[in-house]
CSV table of C-alpha atoms in Angstrom, one decimal:
chain,number,residue,atom,x,y,z
A,138,LEU,CA,-89.5,-6.8,-19.1
A,139,LYS,CA,-92.1,-7.7,-21.8
A,140,LEU,CA,-93.6,-10.3,-19.2
A,141,HIS,CA,-94.5,-7.2,-17.2
A,142,ASN,CA,-95.2,-5.1,-20.1
A,143,ALA,CA,-92.6,-2.4,-19.3
A,144,GLN,CA,-90.6,-3.5,-22.4
A,145,ASP,CA,-90.8,0.1,-23.4
A,146,ARG,CA,-88.8,1.1,-20.2
A,147,ALA,CA,-85.7,-0.8,-20.8
A,148,SER,CA,-83.2,1.8,-21.5
A,149,GLU,CA,-84.5,3.9,-18.4
A,150,LEU,CA,-84.6,0.6,-15.8
A,151,ASN,CA,-80.8,0.1,-16.7
A,152,ARG,CA,-79.8,3.7,-16.7
A,153,ILE,CA,-81.1,3.9,-13.0
A,154,ALA,CA,-79.8,0.8,-12.2
A,155,ALA,CA,-76.1,1.4,-13.3
A,156,GLU,CA,-76.6,5.1,-11.5
A,157,LEU,CA,-77.4,3.1,-8.2
A,158,ALA,CA,-74.4,0.9,-8.5
A,159,ARG,CA,-72.1,3.9,-9.6
A,160,GLU,CA,-73.2,5.9,-6.6
A,161,CYS,CA,-72.5,3.1,-4.4
A,162,VAL,CA,-69.1,2.7,-6.1
A,163,ASP,CA,-68.3,6.2,-6.0
A,164,LYS,CA,-68.2,6.1,-2.0
A,165,ALA,CA,-66.1,2.8,-2.0
A,166,GLY,CA,-62.7,4.8,-1.7
A,167,ARG,CA,-60.9,2.2,-3.7
A,168,PRO,CA,-61.2,1.7,-7.3
A,169,VAL,CA,-64.5,-0.5,-7.9
A,170,ILE,CA,-65.5,-1.5,-11.7
A,171,VAL,CA,-69.2,-1.0,-12.5
A,172,ALA,CA,-70.5,-4.0,-14.8
A,173,GLY,CA,-73.5,-3.7,-16.7
A,174,SER,CA,-75.0,-7.3,-16.8
A,175,MET,CA,-77.0,-8.0,-20.0
A,176,GLY,CA,-78.6,-11.5,-19.1
A,177,PRO,CA,-80.3,-13.8,-22.5
A,178,THR,CA,-83.2,-12.3,-24.0
A,179,GLY,CA,-85.2,-15.5,-23.2
A,180,GLU,CA,-85.9,-16.4,-27.1
A,181,LEU,CA,-84.1,-18.5,-29.2
A,182,LEU,CA,-82.4,-17.0,-32.1
A,183,GLU,CA,-82.8,-18.1,-35.8
A,184,PRO,CA,-82.6,-20.6,-37.5
A,185,VAL,CA,-83.6,-22.5,-34.0
A,186,GLY,CA,-86.1,-20.0,-33.1
A,187,PRO,CA,-88.1,-16.9,-34.3
A,188,LEU,CA,-85.8,-14.3,-33.0
A,189,THR,CA,-83.4,-12.4,-35.8
A,190,HIS,CA,-80.2,-11.3,-35.0
A,191,ASP,CA,-80.8,-7.8,-36.1
A,192,SER,CA,-83.9,-7.9,-33.5
A,193,ALA,CA,-81.8,-9.2,-30.8
A,194,VAL,CA,-78.7,-6.7,-31.6
A,195,GLU,CA,-81.4,-3.9,-31.2
A,196,MET,CA,-82.6,-5.4,-27.6
A,197,PHE,CA,-79.3,-5.8,-26.3
A,198,GLN,CA,-78.2,-2.0,-27.7
A,199,GLU,CA,-81.0,-0.4,-26.1
A,200,GLN,CA,-80.3,-1.8,-22.5
A,201,ALA,CA,-76.5,-1.3,-23.3
A,202,GLU,CA,-76.9,2.3,-24.1
A,203,GLY,CA,-78.8,3.0,-21.0
A,204,LEU,CA,-76.2,0.9,-18.7
A,205,ILE,CA,-73.5,2.9,-20.3
A,206,ALA,CA,-75.4,6.4,-19.7
A,207,GLY,CA,-76.2,5.4,-16.2
A,208,GLY,CA,-72.2,5.0,-15.4
A,209,ALA,CA,-71.1,1.4,-16.3
A,210,ASP,CA,-68.0,0.9,-17.0
A,211,VAL,CA,-68.0,-2.2,-19.2
A,212,LEU,CA,-70.9,-4.3,-20.9
A,213,TRP,CA,-71.2,-7.8,-19.3
A,214,ALA,CA,-73.0,-10.4,-21.2
A,215,GLU,CA,-73.5,-13.5,-19.3
A,216,THR,CA,-75.7,-16.7,-18.8
A,217,ILE,CA,-75.6,-16.7,-22.8
A,218,SER,CA,-75.9,-20.4,-23.8
A,219,SER,CA,-75.8,-19.8,-27.8
A,220,GLU,CA,-72.9,-18.2,-30.1
A,221,GLU,CA,-75.9,-16.4,-32.0
A,222,GLU,CA,-77.1,-14.7,-28.9
A,223,MET,CA,-73.4,-13.6,-27.8
A,224,ARG,CA,-72.8,-12.4,-31.2
A,225,ALA,CA,-75.6,-10.1,-31.0
A,226,ALA,CA,-74.9,-8.9,-27.7
A,227,SER,CA,-71.1,-8.2,-28.8
A,228,GLU,CA,-72.4,-6.6,-31.7
A,229,ALA,CA,-74.5,-4.2,-29.6
A,230,ALA,CA,-71.3,-3.2,-27.7
A,231,ALA,CA,-69.4,-2.5,-30.7
A,232,ASN,CA,-71.9,-0.3,-32.0
A,233,ILE,CA,-72.0,2.0,-29.2
A,234,GLY,CA,-68.2,1.5,-28.6
A,235,ALA,CA,-68.3,-0.2,-25.2
A,236,PRO,CA,-65.7,-2.1,-23.4
A,237,PHE,CA,-67.1,-6.0,-23.6
A,238,CYS,CA,-66.9,-9.0,-21.3
A,239,GLY,CA,-69.1,-12.4,-21.7
A,240,THR,CA,-69.6,-15.7,-20.4
A,241,MET,CA,-71.7,-18.7,-21.1
A,242,SER,CA,-73.5,-20.8,-19.0
A,243,PHE,CA,-72.5,-24.7,-19.0
A,244,ASP,CA,-74.1,-27.9,-17.8
A,245,THR,CA,-73.0,-31.2,-16.2
A,246,ALA,CA,-72.2,-32.5,-19.9
A,247,GLY,CA,-69.6,-29.6,-19.9
A,248,ARG,CA,-72.0,-27.5,-22.8
A,249,THR,CA,-74.2,-24.8,-22.9
A,250,MET,CA,-78.1,-25.5,-23.2
A,251,MET,CA,-77.3,-25.0,-27.4
A,252,GLY,CA,-74.1,-27.1,-26.9
A,253,VAL,CA,-71.4,-24.7,-27.2
A,254,THR,CA,-68.3,-26.4,-25.5
A,255,SER,CA,-65.6,-24.3,-23.4
A,256,ARG,CA,-63.5,-25.1,-26.1
A,257,GLY,CA,-65.8,-24.0,-28.8
A,258,TYR,CA,-66.5,-20.7,-27.0
A,259,ALA,CA,-63.0,-20.0,-26.7
A,260,GLY,CA,-62.6,-20.4,-30.1
A,261,ILE,CA,-65.0,-17.8,-31.3
A,262,THR,CA,-64.1,-15.0,-28.9
A,263,GLY,CA,-61.6,-13.8,-31.3
A,264,THR,CA,-64.4,-13.6,-34.1
A,265,LEU,CA,-66.9,-11.5,-32.2
A,266,PRO,CA,-67.5,-8.1,-33.1
A,267,ALA,CA,-66.6,-6.6,-30.0
A,268,PHE,CA,-63.5,-8.6,-28.8
A,269,PRO,CA,-64.0,-9.6,-24.9
A,270,ILE,CA,-61.5,-7.8,-22.6
A,271,ALA,CA,-62.2,-11.1,-20.6
A,272,PHE,CA,-64.6,-14.2,-21.0
A,273,GLY,CA,-65.4,-17.2,-19.2
A,274,ALA,CA,-68.4,-19.2,-17.2
A,275,ASN,CA,-71.1,-18.4,-15.0
A,276,CYS,CA,-73.9,-19.7,-13.2
A,277,GLY,CA,-74.2,-23.4,-14.1
A,278,THR,CA,-74.8,-26.4,-11.7
A,279,GLY,CA,-72.2,-25.5,-8.8
A,280,ALA,CA,-68.3,-25.0,-8.5
A,281,PRO,CA,-67.4,-28.2,-9.8
A,282,ASP,CA,-68.8,-28.1,-12.9
A,283,LEU,CA,-67.5,-24.7,-13.3
A,284,MET,CA,-64.2,-25.5,-12.8
A,285,ARG,CA,-64.0,-28.3,-15.2
A,286,THR,CA,-65.1,-25.4,-17.9
A,287,VAL,CA,-62.5,-23.2,-16.7
A,288,LEU,CA,-59.8,-25.8,-17.2
A,289,GLY,CA,-61.3,-26.4,-20.6
A,290,LEU,CA,-61.0,-22.5,-21.5
A,291,SER,CA,-57.6,-22.1,-20.2
A,292,GLU,CA,-56.3,-25.1,-22.0
A,293,ALA,CA,-57.7,-23.4,-25.2
A,294,ALA,CA,-56.9,-20.0,-24.4
A,295,PRO,CA,-54.0,-19.8,-22.4
A,296,ASP,CA,-53.1,-16.2,-22.2
A,297,ALA,CA,-57.2,-15.3,-22.0
A,298,ALA,CA,-57.9,-13.0,-19.2
A,299,LEU,CA,-60.7,-16.0,-17.7
A,300,ILE,CA,-64.0,-15.1,-15.8
A,301,ALA,CA,-65.1,-17.7,-13.4
A,302,LYS,CA,-68.3,-17.2,-11.6
A,303,ALA,CA,-70.0,-20.5,-9.9
A,304,ASN,CA,-73.4,-20.7,-8.3
A,305,ALA,CA,-72.8,-21.4,-4.7
A,306,GLY,CA,-73.7,-24.7,-4.8
A,307,ILE,CA,-76.8,-26.4,-5.9
A,308,PRO,CA,-80.2,-24.8,-5.4
A,309,LYS,CA,-83.0,-27.0,-3.2
A,310,TYR,CA,-86.6,-26.2,-2.4
A,311,VAL,CA,-86.7,-25.9,1.3
A,312,ASP,CA,-90.0,-24.8,2.9
A,313,GLY,CA,-91.4,-22.6,0.4
A,314,ILE,CA,-88.0,-21.2,-1.0
A,315,ILE,CA,-85.1,-22.0,-3.0
A,316,GLU,CA,-81.7,-22.0,-1.1
A,317,TYR,CA,-78.3,-23.0,-2.0
A,318,ASP,CA,-76.2,-25.7,-0.2
A,319,GLY,CA,-72.8,-24.0,-1.1
A,320,THR,CA,-71.1,-22.7,2.3
A,321,PRO,CA,-68.5,-19.9,2.5
A,322,GLU,CA,-66.0,-22.4,2.9
A,323,LEU,CA,-66.6,-24.3,-0.2
A,324,MET,CA,-66.8,-20.9,-2.3
A,325,GLY,CA,-63.4,-20.3,-0.7
A,326,ASP,CA,-61.9,-23.4,-1.6
A,327,TYR,CA,-63.6,-22.9,-5.4
A,328,ALA,CA,-62.0,-19.4,-5.7
A,329,VAL,CA,-58.4,-20.4,-5.0
A,330,LEU,CA,-59.0,-23.5,-7.4
A,331,ALA,CA,-60.5,-21.2,-10.1
A,332,ARG,CA,-57.4,-19.1,-9.6
A,333,ASP,CA,-55.1,-22.1,-9.9
A,334,ALA,CA,-57.0,-22.9,-13.1
A,335,GLY,CA,-56.0,-19.6,-14.7
A,336,ALA,CA,-59.1,-17.6,-13.8
A,337,ARG,CA,-58.2,-13.8,-13.3
A,338,ILE,CA,-61.8,-12.5,-12.5
A,339,ILE,CA,-63.7,-14.7,-9.8
A,340,GLY,CA,-67.1,-14.1,-8.3
A,341,GLY,CA,-70.1,-15.7,-7.4
A,342,CYS,CA,-73.4,-16.3,-9.3
A,343,CYS,CA,-76.9,-17.8,-7.8
A,344,GLY,CA,-77.1,-18.0,-4.2
A,345,SER,CA,-73.8,-16.2,-3.4
A,346,LYS,CA,-73.9,-14.2,-0.6
A,347,PRO,CA,-71.6,-11.3,1.2
A,348,GLU,CA,-70.1,-14.0,3.7
């Protein structure tokens, strides 16, 4: 938002977004949970970068309060790459007493951009200020690599409620737009594999479509 000079509207825009989701959910005629997405700040936290822990918590909390006020049932930190940023998002959730889930994004080497492994992430979840009711992986480089991460998480935390949200294939630049090469059949196979590997919350990330 800061890139668009709209940082002062963080709470407002998140509240409205959650209200729109809540409006749709309430018409669904079945139980549906609204998860309020909180992505990474785009900054590196201390000691690697300039963003302080307290500032990160403040940023996440401003967003979190807007999401909960708009009707989100749970806060959902995702595409996080560092332990420090996950802790900041979790602390924001704890400060307002909101349910919390968290997913990190892992690459082809089985690590996040900041070097966290699936086993490493499973190991720190119990020490987060807001214990995640579910945790796992999202985004990354497609379903196969995300499956490896899910297997690592399930081995390290066999009793946890694990999340798997893979990209629909690999992004490619085609005729001026970004397209993902995943098919509904591929994503269907991935969903079954993720379930069999221990994931209990299964979805899609970048490139996913209704079909």
